PDB file of C-alpha atoms in Angstrom:
ATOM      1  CA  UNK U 516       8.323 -15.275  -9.215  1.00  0.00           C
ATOM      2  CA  UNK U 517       5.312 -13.648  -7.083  1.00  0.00           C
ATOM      3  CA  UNK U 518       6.696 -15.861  -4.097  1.00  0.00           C
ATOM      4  CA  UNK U 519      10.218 -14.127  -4.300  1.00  0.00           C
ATOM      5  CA  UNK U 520       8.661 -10.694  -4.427  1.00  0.00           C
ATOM      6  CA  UNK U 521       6.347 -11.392  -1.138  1.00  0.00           C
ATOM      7  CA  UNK U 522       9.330 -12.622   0.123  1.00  0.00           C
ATOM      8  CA  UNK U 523      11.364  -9.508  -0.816  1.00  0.00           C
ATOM      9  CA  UNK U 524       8.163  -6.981   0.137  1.00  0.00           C
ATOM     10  CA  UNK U 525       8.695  -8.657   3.423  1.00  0.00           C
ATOM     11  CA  UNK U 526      12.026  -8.173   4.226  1.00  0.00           C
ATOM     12  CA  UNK U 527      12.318  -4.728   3.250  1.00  0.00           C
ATOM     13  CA  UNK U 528       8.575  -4.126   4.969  1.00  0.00           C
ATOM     14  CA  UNK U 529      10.294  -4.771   8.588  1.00  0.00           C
ATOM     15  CA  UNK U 530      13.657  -2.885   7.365  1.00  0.00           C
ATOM     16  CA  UNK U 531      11.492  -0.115   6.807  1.00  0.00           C
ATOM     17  CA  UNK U 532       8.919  -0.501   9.528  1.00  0.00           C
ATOM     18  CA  UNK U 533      12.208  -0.837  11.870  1.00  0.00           C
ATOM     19  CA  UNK U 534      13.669   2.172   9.859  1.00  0.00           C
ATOM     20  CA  UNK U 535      10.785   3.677  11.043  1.00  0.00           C
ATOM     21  CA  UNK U 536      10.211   2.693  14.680  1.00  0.00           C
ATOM     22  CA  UNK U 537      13.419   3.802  15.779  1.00  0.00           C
ATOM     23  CA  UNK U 538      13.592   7.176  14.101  1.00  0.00           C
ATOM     24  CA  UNK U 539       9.627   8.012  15.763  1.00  0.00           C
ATOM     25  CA  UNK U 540      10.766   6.673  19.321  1.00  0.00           C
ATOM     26  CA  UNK U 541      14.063   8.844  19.093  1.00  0.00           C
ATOM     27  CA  UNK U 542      12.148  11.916  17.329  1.00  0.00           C
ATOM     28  CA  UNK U 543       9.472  11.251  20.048  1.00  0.00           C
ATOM     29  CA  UNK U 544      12.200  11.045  22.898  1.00  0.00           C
ATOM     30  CA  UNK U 545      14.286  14.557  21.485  1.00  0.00           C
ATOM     31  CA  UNK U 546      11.375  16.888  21.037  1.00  0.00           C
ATOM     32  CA  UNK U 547       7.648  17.521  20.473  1.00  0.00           C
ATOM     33  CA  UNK U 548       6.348  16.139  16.887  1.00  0.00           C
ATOM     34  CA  UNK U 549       6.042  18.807  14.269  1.00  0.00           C
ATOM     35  CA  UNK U 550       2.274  18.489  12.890  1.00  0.00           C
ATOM     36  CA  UNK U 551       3.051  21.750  10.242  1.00  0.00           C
ATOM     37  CA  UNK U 552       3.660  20.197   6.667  1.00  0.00           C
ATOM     38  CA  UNK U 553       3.924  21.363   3.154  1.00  0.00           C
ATOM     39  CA  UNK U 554       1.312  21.037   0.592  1.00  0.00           C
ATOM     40  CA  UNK U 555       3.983  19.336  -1.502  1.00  0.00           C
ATOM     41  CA  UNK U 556       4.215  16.928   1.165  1.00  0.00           C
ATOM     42  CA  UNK U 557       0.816  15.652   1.353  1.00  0.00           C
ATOM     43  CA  UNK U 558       0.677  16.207  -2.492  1.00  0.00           C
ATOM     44  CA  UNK U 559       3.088  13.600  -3.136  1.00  0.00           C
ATOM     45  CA  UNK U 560       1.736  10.980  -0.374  1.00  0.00           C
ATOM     46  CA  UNK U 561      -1.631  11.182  -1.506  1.00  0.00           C
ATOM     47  CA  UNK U 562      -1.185  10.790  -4.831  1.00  0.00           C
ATOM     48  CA  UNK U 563       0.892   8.115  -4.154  1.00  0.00           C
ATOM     49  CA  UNK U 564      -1.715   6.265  -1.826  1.00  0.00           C
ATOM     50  CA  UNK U 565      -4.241   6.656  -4.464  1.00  0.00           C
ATOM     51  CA  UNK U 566      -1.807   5.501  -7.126  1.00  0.00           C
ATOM     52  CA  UNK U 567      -1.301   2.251  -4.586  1.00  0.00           C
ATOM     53  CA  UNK U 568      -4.754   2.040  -3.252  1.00  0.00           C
ATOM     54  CA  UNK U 569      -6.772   2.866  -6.583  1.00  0.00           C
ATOM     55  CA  UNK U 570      -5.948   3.956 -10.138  1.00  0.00           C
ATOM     56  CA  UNK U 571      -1.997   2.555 -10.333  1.00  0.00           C
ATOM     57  CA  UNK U 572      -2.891  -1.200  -9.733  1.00  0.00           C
ATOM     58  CA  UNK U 573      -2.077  -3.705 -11.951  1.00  0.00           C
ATOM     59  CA  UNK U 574      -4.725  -6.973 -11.646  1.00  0.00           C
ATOM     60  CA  UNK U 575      -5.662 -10.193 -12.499  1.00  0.00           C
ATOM     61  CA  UNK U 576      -9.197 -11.294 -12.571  1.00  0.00           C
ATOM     62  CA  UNK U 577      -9.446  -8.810  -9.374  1.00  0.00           C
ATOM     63  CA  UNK U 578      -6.443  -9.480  -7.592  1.00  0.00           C
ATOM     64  CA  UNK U 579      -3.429  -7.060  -7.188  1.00  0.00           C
ATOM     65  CA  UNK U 580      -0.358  -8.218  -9.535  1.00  0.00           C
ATOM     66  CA  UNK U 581       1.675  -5.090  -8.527  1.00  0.00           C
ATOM     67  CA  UNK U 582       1.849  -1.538 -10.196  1.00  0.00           C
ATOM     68  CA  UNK U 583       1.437   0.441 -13.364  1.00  0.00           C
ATOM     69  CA  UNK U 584       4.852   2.364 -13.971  1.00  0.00           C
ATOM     70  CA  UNK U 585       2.950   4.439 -16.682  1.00  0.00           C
ATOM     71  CA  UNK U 586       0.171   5.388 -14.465  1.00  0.00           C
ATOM     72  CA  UNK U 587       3.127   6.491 -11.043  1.00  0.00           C
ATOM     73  CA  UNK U 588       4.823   8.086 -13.764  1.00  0.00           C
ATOM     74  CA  UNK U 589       2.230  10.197 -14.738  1.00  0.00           C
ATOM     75  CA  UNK U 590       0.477  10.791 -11.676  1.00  0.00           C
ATOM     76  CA  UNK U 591       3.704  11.971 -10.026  1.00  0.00           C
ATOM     77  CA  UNK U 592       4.761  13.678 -12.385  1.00  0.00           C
ATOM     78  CA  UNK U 593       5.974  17.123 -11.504  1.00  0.00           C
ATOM     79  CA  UNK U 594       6.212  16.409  -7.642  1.00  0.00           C
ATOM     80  CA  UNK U 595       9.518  16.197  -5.968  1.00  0.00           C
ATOM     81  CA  UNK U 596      10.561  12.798  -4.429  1.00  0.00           C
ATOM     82  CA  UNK U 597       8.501  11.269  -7.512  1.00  0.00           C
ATOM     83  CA  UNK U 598      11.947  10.099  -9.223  1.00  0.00           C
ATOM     84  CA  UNK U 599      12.445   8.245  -5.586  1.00  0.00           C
ATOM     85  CA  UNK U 600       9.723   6.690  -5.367  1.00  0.00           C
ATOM     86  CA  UNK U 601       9.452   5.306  -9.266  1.00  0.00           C
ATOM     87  CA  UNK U 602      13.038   3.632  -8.923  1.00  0.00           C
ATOM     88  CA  UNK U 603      12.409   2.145  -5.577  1.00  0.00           C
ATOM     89  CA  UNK U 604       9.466   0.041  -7.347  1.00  0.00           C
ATOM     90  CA  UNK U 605      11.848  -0.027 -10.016  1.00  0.00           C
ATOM     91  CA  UNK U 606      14.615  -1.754  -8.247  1.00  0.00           C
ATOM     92  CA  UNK U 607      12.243  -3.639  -6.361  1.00  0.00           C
ATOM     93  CA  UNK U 608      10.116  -4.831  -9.212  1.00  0.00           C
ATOM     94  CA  UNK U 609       7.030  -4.051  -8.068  1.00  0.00           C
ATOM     95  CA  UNK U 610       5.676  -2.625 -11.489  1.00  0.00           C
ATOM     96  CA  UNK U 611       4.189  -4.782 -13.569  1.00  0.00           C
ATOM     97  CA  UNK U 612       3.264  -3.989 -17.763  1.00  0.00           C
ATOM     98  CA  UNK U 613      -0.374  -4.315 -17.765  1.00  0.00           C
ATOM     99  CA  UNK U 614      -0.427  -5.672 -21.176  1.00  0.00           C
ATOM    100  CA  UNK U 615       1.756  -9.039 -20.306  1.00  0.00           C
ATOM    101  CA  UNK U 616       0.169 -12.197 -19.410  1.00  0.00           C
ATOM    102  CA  UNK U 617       1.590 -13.152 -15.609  1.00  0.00           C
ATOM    103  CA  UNK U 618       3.446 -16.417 -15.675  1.00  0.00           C
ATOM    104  CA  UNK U 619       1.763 -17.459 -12.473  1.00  0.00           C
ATOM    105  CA  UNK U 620      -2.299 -17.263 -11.768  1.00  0.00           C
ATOM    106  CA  UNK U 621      -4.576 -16.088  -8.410  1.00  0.00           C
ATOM    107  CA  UNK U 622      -6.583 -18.468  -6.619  1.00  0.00           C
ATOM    108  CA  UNK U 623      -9.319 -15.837  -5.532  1.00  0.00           C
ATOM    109  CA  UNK U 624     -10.918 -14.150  -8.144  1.00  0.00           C
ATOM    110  CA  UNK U 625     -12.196 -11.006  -9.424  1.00  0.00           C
ATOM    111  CA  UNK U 626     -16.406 -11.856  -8.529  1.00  0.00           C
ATOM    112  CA  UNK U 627     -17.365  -9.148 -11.348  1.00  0.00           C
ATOM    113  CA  UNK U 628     -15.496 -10.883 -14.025  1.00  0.00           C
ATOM    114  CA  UNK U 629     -18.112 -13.773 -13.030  1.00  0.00           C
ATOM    115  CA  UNK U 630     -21.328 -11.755 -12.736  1.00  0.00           C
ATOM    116  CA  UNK U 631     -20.841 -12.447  -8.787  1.00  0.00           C
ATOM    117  CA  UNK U 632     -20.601 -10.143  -5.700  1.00  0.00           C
ATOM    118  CA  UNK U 633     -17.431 -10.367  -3.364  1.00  0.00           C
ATOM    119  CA  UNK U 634     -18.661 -12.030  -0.287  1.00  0.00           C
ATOM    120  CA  UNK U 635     -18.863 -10.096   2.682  1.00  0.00           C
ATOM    121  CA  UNK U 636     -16.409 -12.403   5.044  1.00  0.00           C
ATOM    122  CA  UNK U 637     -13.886 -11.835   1.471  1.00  0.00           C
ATOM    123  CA  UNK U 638     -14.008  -7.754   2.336  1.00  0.00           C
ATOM    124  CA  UNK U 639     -14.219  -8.183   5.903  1.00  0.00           C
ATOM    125  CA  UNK U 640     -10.839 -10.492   5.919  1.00  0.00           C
ATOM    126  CA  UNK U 641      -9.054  -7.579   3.294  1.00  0.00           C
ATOM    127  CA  UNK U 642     -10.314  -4.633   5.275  1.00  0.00           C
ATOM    128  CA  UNK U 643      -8.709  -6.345   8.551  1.00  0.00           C
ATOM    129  CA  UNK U 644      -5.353  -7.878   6.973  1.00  0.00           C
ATOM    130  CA  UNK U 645      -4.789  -4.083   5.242  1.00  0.00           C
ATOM    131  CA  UNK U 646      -5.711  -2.496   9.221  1.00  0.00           C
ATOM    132  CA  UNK U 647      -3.603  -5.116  10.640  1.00  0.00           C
ATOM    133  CA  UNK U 648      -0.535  -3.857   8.501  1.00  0.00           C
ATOM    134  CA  UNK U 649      -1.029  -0.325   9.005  1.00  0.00           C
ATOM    135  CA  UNK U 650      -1.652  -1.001  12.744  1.00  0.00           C
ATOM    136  CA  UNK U 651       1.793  -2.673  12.733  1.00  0.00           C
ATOM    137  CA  UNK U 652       3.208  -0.206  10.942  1.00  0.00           C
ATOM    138  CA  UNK U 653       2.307   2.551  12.780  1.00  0.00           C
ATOM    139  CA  UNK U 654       2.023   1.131  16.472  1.00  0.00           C
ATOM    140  CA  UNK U 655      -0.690   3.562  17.263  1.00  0.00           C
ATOM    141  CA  UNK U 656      -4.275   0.934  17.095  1.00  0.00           C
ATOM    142  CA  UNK U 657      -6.717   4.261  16.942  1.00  0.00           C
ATOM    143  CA  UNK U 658      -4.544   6.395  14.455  1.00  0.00           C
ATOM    144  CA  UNK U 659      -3.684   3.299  12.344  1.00  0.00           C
ATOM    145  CA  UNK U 660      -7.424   2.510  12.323  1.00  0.00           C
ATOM    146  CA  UNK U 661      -8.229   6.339  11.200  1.00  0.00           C
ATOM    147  CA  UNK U 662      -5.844   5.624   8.277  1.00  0.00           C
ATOM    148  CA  UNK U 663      -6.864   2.760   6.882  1.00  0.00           C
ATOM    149  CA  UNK U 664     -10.717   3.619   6.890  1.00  0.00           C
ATOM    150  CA  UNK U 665      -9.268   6.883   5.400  1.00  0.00           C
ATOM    151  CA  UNK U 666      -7.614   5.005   2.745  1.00  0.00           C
ATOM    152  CA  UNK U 667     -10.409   2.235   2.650  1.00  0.00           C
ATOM    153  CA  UNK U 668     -12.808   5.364   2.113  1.00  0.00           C
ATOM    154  CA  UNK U 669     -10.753   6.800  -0.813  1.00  0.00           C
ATOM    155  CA  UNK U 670      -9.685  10.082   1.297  1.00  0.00           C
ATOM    156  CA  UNK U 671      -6.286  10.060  -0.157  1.00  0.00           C
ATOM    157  CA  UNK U 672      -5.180  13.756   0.815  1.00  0.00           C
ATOM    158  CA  UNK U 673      -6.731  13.216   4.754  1.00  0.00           C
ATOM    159  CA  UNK U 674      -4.635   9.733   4.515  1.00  0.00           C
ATOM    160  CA  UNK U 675      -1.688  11.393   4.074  1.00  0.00           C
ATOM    161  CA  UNK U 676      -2.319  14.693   6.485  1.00  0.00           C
ATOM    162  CA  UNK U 677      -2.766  11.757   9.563  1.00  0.00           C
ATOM    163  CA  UNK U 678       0.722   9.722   8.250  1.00  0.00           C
ATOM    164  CA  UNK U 679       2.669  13.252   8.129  1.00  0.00           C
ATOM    165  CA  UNK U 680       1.113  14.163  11.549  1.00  0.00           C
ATOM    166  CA  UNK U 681       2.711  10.507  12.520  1.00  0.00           C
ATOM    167  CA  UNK U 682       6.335  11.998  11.961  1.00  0.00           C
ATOM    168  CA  UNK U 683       6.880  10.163   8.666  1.00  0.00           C
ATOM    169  CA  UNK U 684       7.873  13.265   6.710  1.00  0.00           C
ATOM    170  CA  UNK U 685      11.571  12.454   6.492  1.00  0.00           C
ATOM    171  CA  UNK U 686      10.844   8.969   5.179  1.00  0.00           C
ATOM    172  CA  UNK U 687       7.842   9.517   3.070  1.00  0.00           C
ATOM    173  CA  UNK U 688       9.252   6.975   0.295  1.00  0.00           C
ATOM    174  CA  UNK U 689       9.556   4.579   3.373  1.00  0.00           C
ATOM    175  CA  UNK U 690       6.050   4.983   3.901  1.00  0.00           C
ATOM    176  CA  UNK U 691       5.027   4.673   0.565  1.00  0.00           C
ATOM    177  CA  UNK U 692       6.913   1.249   0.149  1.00  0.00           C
ATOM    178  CA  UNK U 693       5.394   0.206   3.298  1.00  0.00           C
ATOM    179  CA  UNK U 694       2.012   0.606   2.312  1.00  0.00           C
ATOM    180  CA  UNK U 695       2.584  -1.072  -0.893  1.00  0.00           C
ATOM    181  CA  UNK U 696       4.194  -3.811   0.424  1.00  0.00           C
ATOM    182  CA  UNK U 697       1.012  -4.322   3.381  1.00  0.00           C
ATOM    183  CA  UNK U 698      -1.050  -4.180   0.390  1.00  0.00           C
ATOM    184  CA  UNK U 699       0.575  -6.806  -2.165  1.00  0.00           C
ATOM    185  CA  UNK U 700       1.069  -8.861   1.232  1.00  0.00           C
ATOM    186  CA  UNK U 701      -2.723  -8.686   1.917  1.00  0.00           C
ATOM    187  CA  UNK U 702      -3.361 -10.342  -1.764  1.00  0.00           C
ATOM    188  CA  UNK U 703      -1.327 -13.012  -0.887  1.00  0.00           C
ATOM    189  CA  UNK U 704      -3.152 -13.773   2.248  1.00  0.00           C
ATOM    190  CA  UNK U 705      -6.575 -13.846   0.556  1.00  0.00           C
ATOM    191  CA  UNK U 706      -5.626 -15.710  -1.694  1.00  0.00           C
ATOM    192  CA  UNK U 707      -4.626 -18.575   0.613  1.00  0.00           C
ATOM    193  CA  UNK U 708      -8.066 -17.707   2.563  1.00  0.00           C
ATOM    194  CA  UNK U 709     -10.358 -17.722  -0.788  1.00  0.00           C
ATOM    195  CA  UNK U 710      -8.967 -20.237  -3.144  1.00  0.00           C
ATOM    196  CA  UNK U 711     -11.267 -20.111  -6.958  1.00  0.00           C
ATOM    197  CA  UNK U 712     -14.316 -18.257  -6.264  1.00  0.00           C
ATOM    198  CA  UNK U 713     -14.911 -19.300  -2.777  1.00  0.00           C
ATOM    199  CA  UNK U 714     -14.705 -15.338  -2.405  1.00  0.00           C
ATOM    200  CA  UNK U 715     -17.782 -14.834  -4.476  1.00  0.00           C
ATOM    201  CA  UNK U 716     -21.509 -15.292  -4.012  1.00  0.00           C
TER     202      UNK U 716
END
């Protein structure tokens, strides 16, 4: 099951990251970018990042399972696009019920559920595989850089002020889905890099 989902976040990740790429080269090409935005706009993104990022996570001893539905439902709640984004996970099963046992387990582990500290190669390694997707993402290394330490640092609203300055405006859910998909990617890749508690000290 969590294999065909990477596999799925992956496939749509370059759809969208292609999506995006060509409609940033031809806006690029056609006209100056447009750095005005709405509050709505940045309302939406940022609440989604930290829904992503922070409070909407589903986990497993530490380790990202996918999304609370209850939690994007609420947090969104209100905001226009917010029925988008909810059946995009949706359809792409990215929300998991926090109260079900997985069928499948992480190798790394949550340290804190031990009484152990996350070693410091562990957060280096996630820090870099979540800057390396963003990077990709967004083609620009500095900007991409900006927005993952902005993330990283929990400033969800400046996040999403840097991704809208980007051009992403008129695929905001494409962003979204991006992000999430970098970030359940990312979980997979520690996991192969920190099997058991080879993350913890």
């Amino acid at each position: 099951m969590r294999n065909i989902l990477f596999k799925m976040t992956s496939i749509l990740m370059v759809i969208f990251l292609l999506t995006g790429a060509l409609s940033s080269t031809a806006s690029a090409q056609m006209s100056e970018p447009d750095y005005t935005y709405s509050e709505e706009e940045v309302e939406l993104l940022a609440k989604s990042l930290e829904l992503m990022f922070d409070t909407g996570q589903v986990t497993e001893n530490g380790q990202l399972l996918g999304y609370n539905r209850d939690a994007f439902v609420e947090g969104l709640s209100g905001l226009e696009g917010a029925e988008e984004i909810i059946q995009t996970f949706d359809q792409n099963n990215l929300f998991k019920d926090a109260n079900l046992q997985p069928s499948f387990s992480t190798q790394a582990v949550g340290c804190a559920l031990y009484g152990m500290k996350e070693k410091s190669a562990y957060i280096n390694a996630e820090n870099a595989c979540i800057n390396k997707g963003i990077k990709e993402a967004y083609g620009i290394i500095a900007i991409g850089s900006t927005i993952a330490n902005l993330i990283g640092d929990k400033e969800f609203t400046l996040a999403a002020k840097k991704l809208i300055a980007l051009g992403v405006r008129s695929n905001i859910l494409g962003v979204i889905f991006t992000l999430s998909a970098v970030l359940l990617n990312c979980g997979k890749e520690m996991d192969k890099q920190f099997p058991g508690k080879s993350n913890c000290y």
